[in-house]
mmCIF file of C-alpha atoms in Angstrom:
data_model
loop_
_atom_site.group_PDB
_atom_site.id
_atom_site.type_symbol
_atom_site.label_atom_id
_atom_site.label_comp_id
_atom_site.label_asym_id
_atom_site.label_seq_id
_atom_site.Cartn_x
_atom_site.Cartn_y
_atom_site.Cartn_z
ATOM 1 C CA UNK A 878 -0.084 -0.020 -0.002
ATOM 2 C CA UNK A 879 1.223 3.497 -0.883
ATOM 3 C CA UNK A 880 0.517 6.365 1.553
ATOM 4 C CA UNK A 881 1.095 9.829 -0.119
ATOM 5 C CA UNK A 882 2.189 12.771 1.987
ATOM 6 C CA UNK A 883 1.119 15.968 0.576
ATOM 7 C CA UNK A 884 1.355 19.539 1.914
ATOM 8 C CA UNK A 885 -0.581 22.756 1.333
ATOM 9 C CA UNK A 886 -0.912 26.343 2.617
ATOM 10 C CA UNK A 887 -3.577 28.912 2.291
ATOM 11 C CA UNK A 888 -4.849 32.433 3.011
ATOM 12 C CA UNK A 889 -8.565 33.298 3.116
ATOM 13 C CA UNK A 890 -11.157 35.839 4.400
ATOM 14 C CA UNK A 891 -12.126 33.175 7.246
ATOM 15 C CA UNK A 892 -10.281 30.197 9.119
ATOM 16 C CA UNK A 893 -12.579 27.972 7.033
ATOM 17 C CA UNK A 894 -11.605 29.404 3.687
ATOM 18 C CA UNK A 895 -7.950 29.450 4.512
ATOM 19 C CA UNK A 896 -8.196 25.792 5.459
ATOM 20 C CA UNK A 897 -10.027 25.138 2.123
ATOM 21 C CA UNK A 898 -7.394 26.978 0.140
ATOM 22 C CA UNK A 899 -4.699 24.802 2.018
ATOM 23 C CA UNK A 900 -6.670 21.677 1.070
ATOM 24 C CA UNK A 901 -6.773 22.973 -2.575
ATOM 25 C CA UNK A 902 -3.032 23.573 -2.518
ATOM 26 C CA UNK A 903 -2.335 20.148 -1.157
ATOM 27 C CA UNK A 904 -4.364 18.685 -4.009
ATOM 28 C CA UNK A 905 -7.401 17.169 -1.979
ATOM 29 C CA UNK A 906 -9.904 19.785 -1.660
ATOM 30 C CA UNK A 907 -12.920 18.034 -3.233
ATOM 31 C CA UNK A 908 -12.907 15.085 -0.889
ATOM 32 C CA UNK A 909 -14.816 14.389 2.354
ATOM 33 C CA UNK A 910 -11.839 13.784 4.793
ATOM 34 C CA UNK A 911 -12.131 10.791 7.026
ATOM 35 C CA UNK A 912 -9.561 11.137 10.037
ATOM 36 C CA UNK A 913 -7.570 8.217 11.045
ATOM 37 C CA UNK A 914 -5.503 7.932 14.141
ATOM 38 C CA UNK A 915 -1.718 7.001 13.934
ATOM 39 C CA UNK A 916 -1.190 3.480 12.792
ATOM 40 C CA UNK A 917 0.662 2.697 9.635
ATOM 41 C CA UNK A 918 -0.132 -0.725 8.219
ATOM 42 C CA UNK A 919 2.365 -3.566 7.183
ATOM 43 C CA UNK A 920 3.767 -3.176 3.843
ATOM 44 C CA UNK A 921 3.043 0.507 3.537
ATOM 45 C CA UNK A 922 5.359 2.759 1.432
ATOM 46 C CA UNK A 923 5.269 6.296 2.414
ATOM 47 C CA UNK A 924 5.799 8.727 -0.568
ATOM 48 C CA UNK A 925 6.294 12.326 -0.074
ATOM 49 C CA UNK A 926 4.886 14.066 -3.205
ATOM 50 C CA UNK A 927 2.438 16.915 -3.677
ATOM 51 C CA UNK A 928 -0.639 15.472 -5.468
ATOM 52 C CA UNK A 929 -3.230 17.083 -7.546
ATOM 53 C CA UNK A 930 -6.524 15.257 -7.174
ATOM 54 C CA UNK A 931 -8.868 18.358 -6.978
ATOM 55 C CA UNK A 932 -10.576 17.439 -10.130
ATOM 56 C CA UNK A 933 -10.636 13.670 -9.290
ATOM 57 C CA UNK A 934 -13.462 11.776 -7.521
ATOM 58 C CA UNK A 935 -15.475 14.674 -6.406
ATOM 59 C CA UNK A 936 -17.085 14.081 -2.893
ATOM 60 C CA UNK A 937 -15.468 10.572 -2.368
ATOM 61 C CA UNK A 938 -14.246 9.623 1.118
ATOM 62 C CA UNK A 939 -10.471 10.258 1.558
ATOM 63 C CA UNK A 940 -8.814 8.466 4.549
ATOM 64 C CA UNK A 941 -6.217 10.685 6.203
ATOM 65 C CA UNK A 942 -4.035 11.656 9.022
ATOM 66 C CA UNK A 943 -3.965 15.368 8.903
ATOM 67 C CA UNK A 944 -1.774 17.886 10.767
ATOM 68 C CA UNK A 945 -3.020 21.559 10.457
ATOM 69 C CA UNK A 946 -2.263 24.836 11.946
ATOM 70 C CA UNK A 947 -4.453 28.004 11.432
ATOM 71 C CA UNK A 948 -3.100 31.517 12.364
ATOM 72 C CA UNK A 949 -4.935 34.762 12.592
ATOM 73 C CA UNK A 950 -2.305 37.109 14.289
ATOM 74 C CA UNK A 951 -0.393 39.317 11.745
ATOM 75 C CA UNK A 952 3.184 38.581 11.686
ATOM 76 C CA UNK A 953 2.930 35.179 13.372
ATOM 77 C CA UNK A 954 3.523 31.906 11.484
ATOM 78 C CA UNK A 955 1.311 28.742 11.296
ATOM 79 C CA UNK A 956 3.404 25.613 11.203
ATOM 80 C CA UNK A 957 2.030 21.972 10.771
ATOM 81 C CA UNK A 958 3.943 18.762 10.716
ATOM 82 C CA UNK A 959 3.626 15.011 10.338
ATOM 83 C CA UNK A 960 6.089 12.685 11.814
ATOM 84 C CA UNK A 961 6.497 8.905 11.159
ATOM 85 C CA UNK A 962 8.522 5.833 11.864
ATOM 86 C CA UNK A 963 8.380 2.456 10.324
ATOM 87 C CA UNK A 964 9.982 -1.074 10.870
ATOM 88 C CA UNK A 965 11.463 -3.196 8.071
ATOM 89 C CA UNK A 966 7.993 -4.524 7.258
ATOM 90 C CA UNK A 967 6.443 -1.158 6.801
ATOM 91 C CA UNK A 968 4.522 -1.072 10.046
ATOM 92 C CA UNK A 969 4.705 1.936 11.774
ATOM 93 C CA UNK A 970 3.116 5.147 13.383
ATOM 94 C CA UNK A 971 2.274 8.662 12.381
ATOM 95 C CA UNK A 972 1.994 11.674 14.742
ATOM 96 C CA UNK A 973 0.546 15.104 13.878
ATOM 97 C CA UNK A 974 1.585 18.431 15.464
ATOM 98 C CA UNK A 975 0.874 22.111 15.109
ATOM 99 C CA UNK A 976 2.869 24.984 16.475
ATOM 100 C CA UNK A 977 4.835 28.316 15.995
ATOM 101 C CA UNK A 978 8.232 27.114 14.673
ATOM 102 C CA UNK A 979 10.040 24.353 12.835
ATOM 103 C CA UNK A 980 12.108 23.586 15.949
ATOM 104 C CA UNK A 981 8.794 23.189 17.953
ATOM 105 C CA UNK A 982 7.285 20.921 15.451
ATOM 106 C CA UNK A 983 10.382 18.674 15.181
ATOM 107 C CA UNK A 984 10.786 18.395 18.948
ATOM 108 C CA UNK A 985 7.161 17.403 19.500
ATOM 109 C CA UNK A 986 7.264 14.795 16.592
ATOM 110 C CA UNK A 987 10.409 13.350 18.167
ATOM 111 C CA UNK A 988 9.080 13.189 21.681
ATOM 112 C CA UNK A 989 5.703 11.783 20.743
ATOM 113 C CA UNK A 990 7.107 9.025 18.538
ATOM 114 C CA UNK A 991 9.828 7.968 21.107
ATOM 115 C CA UNK A 992 7.100 7.980 23.822
ATOM 116 C CA UNK A 993 4.554 6.058 21.640
ATOM 117 C CA UNK A 994 7.352 3.470 20.814
ATOM 118 C CA UNK A 995 7.893 2.910 24.605
ATOM 119 C CA UNK A 996 4.153 1.956 25.031
ATOM 120 C CA UNK A 997 4.250 -0.791 22.366
ATOM 121 C CA UNK A 998 6.145 -4.133 21.923
ATOM 122 C CA UNK A 999 6.857 -3.404 18.246
ATOM 123 C CA UNK A 1000 10.268 -2.047 17.466
ATOM 124 C CA UNK A 1001 10.190 0.567 14.731
ATOM 125 C CA UNK A 1002 13.726 1.553 14.366
ATOM 126 C CA UNK A 1003 15.443 4.882 15.061
ATOM 127 C CA UNK A 1004 14.937 6.906 12.067
ATOM 128 C CA UNK A 1005 12.124 9.372 12.481
ATOM 129 C CA UNK A 1006 10.892 11.051 9.210
ATOM 130 C CA UNK A 1007 8.899 14.231 9.062
ATOM 131 C CA UNK A 1008 7.138 16.651 6.693
ATOM 132 C CA UNK A 1009 6.534 20.183 7.673
ATOM 133 C CA UNK A 1010 4.531 23.105 6.170
ATOM 134 C CA UNK A 1011 4.579 26.782 7.093
ATOM 135 C CA UNK A 1012 2.898 30.192 6.111
ATOM 136 C CA UNK A 1013 3.113 33.634 7.596
ATOM 137 C CA UNK A 1014 0.009 35.522 8.579
ATOM 138 C CA UNK A 1015 -0.070 39.103 6.776
ATOM 139 C CA UNK A 1016 -3.497 39.952 8.250
ATOM 140 C CA UNK A 1017 -5.998 37.514 6.795
ATOM 141 C CA UNK A 1018 -6.211 34.011 8.444
ATOM 142 C CA UNK A 1019 -3.799 31.371 7.152
ATOM 143 C CA UNK A 1020 -3.609 27.646 7.275
ATOM 144 C CA UNK A 1021 -0.580 25.244 6.831
ATOM 145 C CA UNK A 1022 -1.328 21.634 6.637
ATOM 146 C CA UNK A 1023 0.351 18.254 6.125
ATOM 147 C CA UNK A 1024 -1.596 15.173 5.088
ATOM 148 C CA UNK A 1025 -1.106 11.567 5.088
ATOM 149 C CA UNK A 1026 -3.478 10.077 2.162
ATOM 150 C CA UNK A 1027 -4.357 6.447 2.531
ATOM 151 C CA UNK A 1028 -6.820 5.961 0.013
ATOM 152 C CA UNK A 1029 -10.227 7.219 -1.498
ATOM 153 C CA UNK A 1030 -13.566 5.255 -1.788
ATOM 154 C CA UNK A 1031 -16.658 6.258 -3.205
ATOM 155 C CA UNK A 1032 -20.046 6.352 -1.317
#
């Protein structure tokens, strides 16, 4: 199974429209997003690549792990990040975080994945991967997001 990691940013008149523009930028605006928790199935291959599915499968369900951050204060930045770790069979874990700096996001991702590994019997290895998005607020609401896209299904 392939899981695609896509990122997007957007600015709008409202928080919702900023989020919608970030979804469009990430290539997944016309789906109904179904939130998943943190588990990566066996044999999963993670591919970091911006996708453009905005004109494809309008209204379908899209199974995702989503990190998003919305900012409304001028001059502040919205940061969102996904982190993941996998074993040699492809099994693993995702974590999603939002914050105000890249350093904060990376620290949260590392701390969460290390802590989550201590809870489990599985050993995922030491390599922690991450994908991060950022946008600066210039007055209107902004949104940064990173999304792990599992699959789409029709209704």
